[in-house]
Amino acid sequence: MRSAILGVGSYVPTKVVTNDDLAKMMSTSDEWIYTRSGIRERRFIEESGIGASDLAVPASKMAMERAGVTADEVDAIVFATLSPDYNFPGGGCFLGDKLGMNGKCALDVRNQCSGFLYGLSVADAWVRVGMYKNVLVVGSEVHSTGVEFTDRGRAVSVLFGDGAGAVIVGPSKGENHGILSLNLHADGVGAKDLWCEAPASAIDPRLSPEMLAEGRHYPQMVGKKVFRWAVEKMPAAANEALSDAGLTIDDVDLFVPHQANMRINQMVASNMGFDDDRVVHNIENYGNTTAATIPMALDAAIGDGRLKDGTTVLFSAFGSGFTWAGGVVRF
Ligand code: UT7
C-alpha cells in the first residue's frame, strides 16, 4: 500500500518586513539582499509569545479540512522545526494540545531545511505499514526571535522568515497516486558550517553572559560553502528520487525545491532542464522558512492553479546538518 498527501495547508503571520525595513536596523540594502538571494520581503510574528506551534495551528486545520479529516481522525503528528517554542518538550506536544489531539503520538524532527521531507518519510512509513492511518506532518518556524538584526548578524538575519505549512498523509487512492519515492541524506562534516551553538548541553554552563556577548546563541553560516554543497546535493537528491520512482524529468509537472536562495534554485532547475513555469518559487515574499518552506510552496502552487489532482511533484531540499533529501509525489 502507498501513502499519499491528502491535504495541504499553510499560514504566515501578518507582519510584512521588507528589505528596506531591515536596512533601517543594519548596514544592508534591498539591492544586496535581492541580488544575492532573491528575497524582497518576509513575514515575522506580530508579537512576542507566538511560537512555531501557534503558526502550525491554522496551517494544520487547513490541511485537515482539505483532506476531509477531523483532528479525531488524525493518529499522529510529525513536527519539523529548528525553532521549537521552547527548549523542550517538542513543538508537536504543544500543537497536539492546541488541536485537541491529546494522547496522540507527537514526534519532533530536527532536520532543518530537510525537516519536512524527513518528517514526510516517517509518516509515509507509518501509513504503509499500517501503524497509523492519517498523519499530520508540519513544518513550522519562528526565525525572527532567533536571528540578530545588527551588522554582525546581517549575513544570516536577512535570509529567514516565519511561517508554517502542513500536510495530511494517509492511504493512497490508487496505484498511481501518492508518495512514489523519498530519499534522505546527512553528512555531519558540515555540521558547524550552518549551526546555532548555544544553549549547548556540550558546554557547562549551557549559556553564559560571555556566550551571549559573543552572539553564540545566533545562527552562523559559512554561506559560500553551503551554497556549493546545495547546488551539488539538491539535483543529486532530485535525480535519485526520479530514478527510484522510475520517472524522468519529462514526467514531472512541478519542481518544488527548498527555498534558501533564488540563485541556487534557478541554477539547480536550469541545470536539470526545468523551464521556469514548472518550478515553484516563493522565496521573494517569504524568505527562507526552513522546514515550513516545502509545504508552504505546495500551498502556493494550489493557489496559483498549478497543483491539482494528478500533478506529479518533484521535491529537493538541502540545509543545516548538512542534510539533504528528495522525493516524488503524485497528487
Ligand atoms: O537553508 C539553508 C541553506 N542555506 C543556503 O543554501 C544558503 C547558501 N548561501 C547563500 O545563499 C549565499 O552565500 C548568501 C546569500 C548567504 C551570501 O551571498 P555571498 O555572495 O556568498 O556573500 P558573502 O557571504 O560572501 O558576502 C559578500 C559580502 C561580504 O563583504 P566583503 O567581505 O566582501 O566586504 C559580506 O560582509 O557581503 C557582505 N554582506 C552583506 N552586505 C550587505 C553579508 N551580508 C550582508 C548583508 N547586506 N545582509
Coordinates of C-alpha atoms and ligand atoms in Angstrom, one line a residue:
M1 CA 0.0 0.0 0.0
R2 CA 1.2 3.5 -0.8
S3 CA 0.7 6.6 1.3
A4 CA -0.3 10.0 -0.2
I5 CA -0.6 13.6 0.6
L6 CA -4.3 14.1 1.0
G7 CA -4.4 17.8 2.1
V8 CA -2.1 20.8 2.2
G9 CA -2.3 24.0 4.3
S10 CA -0.2 26.9 5.2
Y11 CA -0.2 30.0 7.4
V12 CA 2.1 33.1 7.7
P13 CA 1.9 35.9 10.2
T14 CA 0.5 39.2 9.0
K15 CA 3.6 41.4 9.7
V16 CA 5.4 42.0 6.4
V17 CA 9.0 43.1 6.8
T18 CA 10.7 44.4 3.6
N19 CA 14.4 44.6 2.8
D20 CA 14.1 48.4 3.3
D21 CA 12.7 47.8 6.8
L22 CA 15.8 45.7 7.6
A23 CA 18.1 48.3 6.1
K24 CA 16.9 50.6 8.9
M25 CA 18.3 48.2 11.5
M26 CA 21.7 47.3 10.0
S27 CA 24.0 48.0 7.1
T28 CA 22.2 46.3 4.3
S29 CA 20.1 47.2 1.3
D30 CA 17.3 45.9 -0.9
E31 CA 19.8 45.7 -3.7
W32 CA 22.2 43.4 -1.8
I33 CA 19.5 41.1 -0.4
Y34 CA 17.6 40.8 -3.6
T35 CA 20.6 40.4 -5.9
R36 CA 22.2 37.7 -3.7
S37 CA 19.1 35.8 -2.5
G38 CA 16.0 36.8 -4.5
I39 CA 14.2 37.9 -1.3
R40 CA 12.1 41.1 -1.2
E41 CA 10.2 40.6 2.0
R42 CA 9.4 38.1 4.7
R43 CA 6.8 37.6 7.5
F44 CA 7.5 38.0 11.2
I45 CA 5.3 37.1 14.1
E46 CA 3.3 40.2 15.2
E47 CA 4.4 40.0 18.9
S48 CA 6.3 38.0 21.4
G49 CA 4.5 34.9 22.7
I50 CA 3.7 33.4 19.3
G51 CA 5.6 30.2 18.8
A52 CA 6.1 27.7 15.9
S53 CA 3.3 25.6 17.3
D54 CA 0.9 28.6 17.1
L55 CA 1.7 29.2 13.5
A56 CA 1.1 25.5 12.9
V57 CA -2.5 25.5 14.2
P58 CA -4.1 27.3 11.2
A59 CA -1.9 25.5 8.7
S60 CA -2.8 22.1 10.2
K61 CA -6.5 23.0 10.3
M62 CA -6.4 23.9 6.6
A63 CA -4.6 20.7 5.7
M64 CA -7.2 18.6 7.7
E65 CA -10.1 20.4 6.1
R66 CA -8.7 19.9 2.6
A67 CA -8.0 16.2 3.3
G68 CA -11.5 15.8 4.7
V69 CA -10.4 14.5 8.1
T70 CA -11.1 15.8 11.6
A71 CA -8.5 16.1 14.4
D72 CA -10.1 13.0 15.9
E73 CA -9.2 11.0 12.7
V74 CA -5.6 12.1 12.8
D75 CA -3.5 9.5 14.6
A76 CA -0.1 11.2 14.9
I77 CA 1.8 14.5 14.5
V78 CA 5.3 14.8 13.0
F79 CA 6.5 18.3 13.8
A80 CA 9.6 19.5 11.9
T81 CA 11.2 22.7 13.2
L82 CA 14.6 24.2 14.1
S83 CA 12.8 26.8 16.2
P84 CA 10.6 24.9 18.7
D85 CA 8.6 27.1 21.0
Y86 CA 10.8 26.1 24.0
N87 CA 13.9 24.0 24.5
F88 CA 11.7 21.1 25.4
P89 CA 9.3 19.5 25.1
G90 CA 8.9 19.4 21.3
G91 CA 6.5 21.6 19.3
G92 CA 4.4 18.6 18.4
C93 CA 3.2 18.2 22.1
F94 CA 2.2 21.9 22.1
L95 CA 0.5 21.6 18.8
G96 CA -1.4 18.4 19.7
D97 CA -2.8 20.1 22.8
K98 CA -3.9 23.1 20.7
L99 CA -5.6 20.9 18.2
G100 CA -7.3 18.8 20.9
M101 CA -5.3 15.8 19.9
N102 CA -4.4 14.9 23.5
G103 CA -3.0 11.4 23.9
K104 CA -2.0 11.1 20.3
C105 CA 1.6 10.4 19.1
A106 CA 3.7 13.6 18.7
L107 CA 7.2 13.3 17.2
D108 CA 9.6 16.3 16.6
V109 CA 12.0 16.2 13.7
R110 CA 15.2 18.3 13.9
N111 CA 16.5 18.3 10.3
Q112 CA 16.2 21.9 9.4
C113 CA 15.6 22.7 5.7
S114 CA 15.2 18.9 5.0
G115 CA 13.0 18.5 8.0
F116 CA 9.7 18.4 6.1
L117 CA 10.9 15.6 3.8
Y118 CA 12.4 13.7 6.7
G119 CA 9.1 14.0 8.5
L120 CA 7.2 13.0 5.4
S121 CA 9.2 9.8 5.2
V122 CA 8.3 8.9 8.8
A123 CA 4.6 9.5 8.0
D124 CA 4.9 7.5 4.8
A125 CA 6.4 4.5 6.6
W126 CA 3.8 4.6 9.4
V127 CA 0.9 4.7 6.9
R128 CA 2.4 2.0 4.6
V129 CA 3.0 -0.5 7.5
G130 CA -0.5 0.2 8.8
M131 CA 0.6 1.7 12.2
Y132 CA -1.3 4.9 11.6
K133 CA -4.0 5.8 9.1
N134 CA -3.7 9.6 9.0
V135 CA -0.6 11.5 10.0
L136 CA -0.3 15.3 10.3
V137 CA 3.2 16.4 9.1
V138 CA 4.0 20.0 9.9
G139 CA 6.9 22.3 9.2
S140 CA 6.8 25.5 11.2
E141 CA 9.4 28.1 12.1
V142 CA 9.7 31.3 14.1
H143 CA 13.1 32.7 13.0
S144 CA 12.5 36.3 13.8
T145 CA 13.2 35.9 17.5
G146 CA 16.4 33.9 16.9
V147 CA 18.4 36.0 14.5
E148 CA 20.5 39.1 15.0
F149 CA 19.4 42.3 13.4
T150 CA 22.8 44.0 13.6
D151 CA 25.7 44.3 11.2
R152 CA 27.3 41.3 13.0
G153 CA 24.2 39.2 12.1
R154 CA 23.3 40.6 8.8
A155 CA 24.7 37.7 6.7
V156 CA 22.0 35.4 8.2
S157 CA 19.2 37.5 9.5
V158 CA 18.2 39.0 6.2
L159 CA 17.5 35.5 4.8
F160 CA 14.9 34.0 7.1
G161 CA 11.2 34.4 7.7
D162 CA 8.4 32.9 9.9
G163 CA 5.7 30.6 8.6
A164 CA 4.1 27.2 8.7
G165 CA 3.0 24.5 6.3
A166 CA 1.2 21.2 6.9
V167 CA 0.0 18.2 5.1
I168 CA -2.1 15.1 5.9
V169 CA -0.5 11.9 4.9
G170 CA -2.9 8.9 4.6
P171 CA -3.6 5.9 2.4
S172 CA -3.3 6.5 -1.3
K173 CA -6.4 6.2 -3.6
G174 CA -4.8 4.0 -6.2
E175 CA -1.6 2.7 -7.9
N176 CA -0.6 5.9 -9.5
H177 CA -1.4 8.2 -6.6
G178 CA 0.8 9.1 -3.6
I179 CA 4.4 9.1 -2.4
L180 CA 6.4 7.4 -5.2
S181 CA 9.9 7.8 -3.7
L182 CA 11.8 9.6 -0.9
N183 CA 15.5 9.7 -0.1
L184 CA 17.2 11.1 2.9
H185 CA 20.9 12.1 3.5
A186 CA 23.1 13.7 6.1
D187 CA 26.8 14.5 6.4
G188 CA 28.0 15.9 9.7
V189 CA 31.2 17.1 8.1
G190 CA 29.3 20.4 7.6
A191 CA 27.6 20.4 11.0
K192 CA 29.3 23.6 12.1
D193 CA 29.0 25.4 8.7
L194 CA 25.4 26.2 9.4
W195 CA 24.5 25.9 13.1
C196 CA 23.4 27.6 16.2
E197 CA 25.8 26.6 19.1
A198 CA 24.0 27.8 22.2
P199 CA 22.4 27.0 24.6
A200 CA 24.7 24.0 24.3
S201 CA 24.5 20.9 26.6
A202 CA 28.0 20.1 25.5
I203 CA 29.2 23.3 27.3
D204 CA 28.8 24.0 31.1
P205 CA 27.1 26.3 31.6
R206 CA 25.0 26.0 28.5
L207 CA 24.6 29.7 28.2
S208 CA 26.8 32.3 29.8
P209 CA 27.0 36.2 29.6
E210 CA 30.1 35.7 27.6
M211 CA 28.4 33.5 25.0
L212 CA 25.6 36.0 24.8
A213 CA 28.0 38.8 24.3
E214 CA 29.8 36.8 21.5
G215 CA 26.4 36.1 19.8
R216 CA 26.9 32.3 20.0
H217 CA 23.2 31.9 20.5
Y218 CA 22.6 33.2 17.0
P219 CA 22.9 31.0 13.8
Q220 CA 26.2 31.2 12.0
M221 CA 26.7 30.2 8.3
V222 CA 29.6 29.7 6.0
G223 CA 27.4 30.9 3.1
K224 CA 29.7 30.1 0.2
K225 CA 30.4 26.6 1.3
V226 CA 26.7 25.9 2.0
F227 CA 25.9 27.3 -1.5
R228 CA 28.4 24.9 -3.1
W229 CA 27.0 21.9 -1.3
A230 CA 23.4 22.9 -2.1
V231 CA 23.9 23.2 -5.9
E232 CA 25.5 19.7 -5.9
K233 CA 23.3 17.9 -3.5
M234 CA 19.9 19.3 -4.5
P235 CA 20.0 17.9 -8.1
A236 CA 21.6 14.7 -6.8
A237 CA 18.6 14.1 -4.4
A238 CA 16.1 15.1 -7.1
N239 CA 17.7 12.7 -9.7
E240 CA 17.8 9.9 -7.1
A241 CA 14.1 10.4 -6.4
L242 CA 13.2 10.3 -10.1
S243 CA 15.3 7.2 -10.7
D244 CA 13.7 5.4 -7.6
A245 CA 10.3 6.3 -8.9
G246 CA 11.1 5.1 -12.4
L247 CA 10.4 8.6 -13.9
T248 CA 12.3 11.2 -15.9
I249 CA 12.3 15.0 -15.8
D250 CA 9.6 14.9 -18.6
D251 CA 7.2 13.1 -16.2
V252 CA 7.5 16.0 -13.6
D253 CA 4.7 18.6 -13.7
L254 CA 6.2 20.7 -10.9
F255 CA 9.6 21.0 -9.2
V256 CA 9.3 22.2 -5.6
P257 CA 12.8 22.9 -4.3
H258 CA 13.5 24.2 -0.8
Q259 CA 13.8 28.0 -0.9
A260 CA 17.1 29.1 0.6
N261 CA 18.3 31.2 -2.3
M262 CA 16.6 32.0 -5.6
R263 CA 20.0 31.8 -7.3
I264 CA 20.5 28.2 -6.0
N265 CA 17.1 27.2 -7.3
Q266 CA 17.5 28.8 -10.7
M267 CA 20.9 27.1 -11.1
V268 CA 19.6 23.7 -10.0
A269 CA 16.4 24.0 -12.1
S270 CA 18.0 25.1 -15.3
N271 CA 20.9 22.5 -14.9
M272 CA 18.2 19.8 -14.6
G273 CA 16.3 21.1 -17.6
F274 CA 13.3 22.7 -16.0
D275 CA 11.7 25.7 -17.6
D276 CA 10.5 28.3 -15.1
D277 CA 6.8 27.6 -15.4
R278 CA 7.5 24.1 -13.9
V279 CA 9.3 25.5 -10.8
V280 CA 7.7 26.9 -7.7
H281 CA 9.5 29.9 -6.2
N282 CA 8.1 31.7 -3.1
I283 CA 11.3 33.0 -1.6
E284 CA 10.7 36.5 -2.9
N285 CA 7.8 37.0 -0.4
Y286 CA 8.7 34.7 2.5
G287 CA 12.5 34.3 2.6
N288 CA 13.8 31.0 3.9
T289 CA 11.3 29.4 6.2
T290 CA 13.3 26.2 6.7
A291 CA 11.1 23.2 7.5
A292 CA 8.0 25.2 6.5
T293 CA 9.2 26.0 3.1
I294 CA 8.1 23.0 1.0
P295 CA 4.5 22.7 2.4
M296 CA 4.1 26.5 2.1
A297 CA 5.3 26.2 -1.5
L298 CA 2.8 23.4 -2.2
D299 CA 0.0 25.6 -0.9
A300 CA 1.2 28.4 -3.1
A301 CA 1.1 26.1 -6.1
I302 CA -2.5 25.1 -5.2
G303 CA -3.3 28.8 -5.0
D304 CA -1.9 29.6 -8.4
G305 CA -3.6 26.6 -10.0
R306 CA -0.5 24.6 -10.8
L307 CA -1.0 21.8 -8.2
K308 CA -4.2 19.7 -8.8
D309 CA -5.2 16.1 -8.6
G310 CA -2.9 14.1 -10.8
T311 CA 0.0 16.6 -10.7
T312 CA 3.4 14.9 -10.3
V313 CA 5.7 16.9 -8.0
L314 CA 9.5 16.6 -7.5
F315 CA 11.0 17.7 -4.2
S316 CA 14.5 18.6 -3.3
A317 CA 16.0 20.2 -0.1
F318 CA 19.4 21.0 1.4
G319 CA 20.3 22.6 4.6
S320 CA 22.0 22.5 8.0
G321 CA 23.4 19.2 9.1
F322 CA 24.3 19.1 6.4
T323 CA 21.1 17.3 5.5
W324 CA 19.5 16.8 2.1
A325 CA 16.6 14.9 0.7
G326 CA 14.5 14.3 -2.4
G327 CA 11.1 12.9 -3.3
V328 CA 8.4 12.4 -5.9
V329 CA 4.7 12.6 -5.0
R330 CA 1.7 12.3 -7.3
F331 CA -1.3 14.3 -6.0
Ligands
UT7_1 O1 18.6 27.0 4.1 C1 19.8 26.5 4.4 C2 20.7 26.5 3.3 N1 21.3 27.8 3.1 C3 21.8 28.2 1.9 O2 21.7 27.4 1.0 C4 22.5 29.5 1.7 C5 23.7 29.4 0.8 N2 24.4 30.6 0.7 C6 24.0 31.7 0.1 O3 22.8 31.7 -0.3 C7 24.9 32.9 0.0 O4 26.2 32.5 0.4 C8 24.4 34.1 0.8 C9 23.2 34.7 0.1 C10 24.1 33.7 2.2 C11 25.6 35.2 0.8 O5 26.0 35.5 -0.6 P1 27.5 35.6 -0.9 O6 27.6 36.0 -2.3 O7 28.1 34.2 -0.6 O8 28.0 36.7 0.1 P2 29.2 36.6 1.2 O9 28.7 36.0 2.4 O10 30.5 36.2 0.6 O11 29.3 38.2 1.5 C12 29.8 39.1 0.5 C13 29.9 40.5 1.1 C14 30.8 40.5 2.4 O12 31.5 41.7 2.4 P3 33.1 41.7 1.9 O13 33.8 40.7 2.8 O14 33.0 41.2 0.5 O15 33.5 43.1 2.1 C15 29.8 40.5 3.5 O16 30.3 41.0 4.7 O17 28.7 41.0 1.5 C16 28.7 41.3 2.9 N3 27.4 41.1 3.5 C17 26.3 41.9 3.4 N4 26.2 43.1 2.8 C18 25.0 43.7 2.9 C19 26.9 39.9 4.1 N5 25.7 40.1 4.5 C20 25.3 41.3 4.0 C21 24.0 42.0 4.0 N6 24.0 43.2 3.5 N7 22.9 41.4 4.6

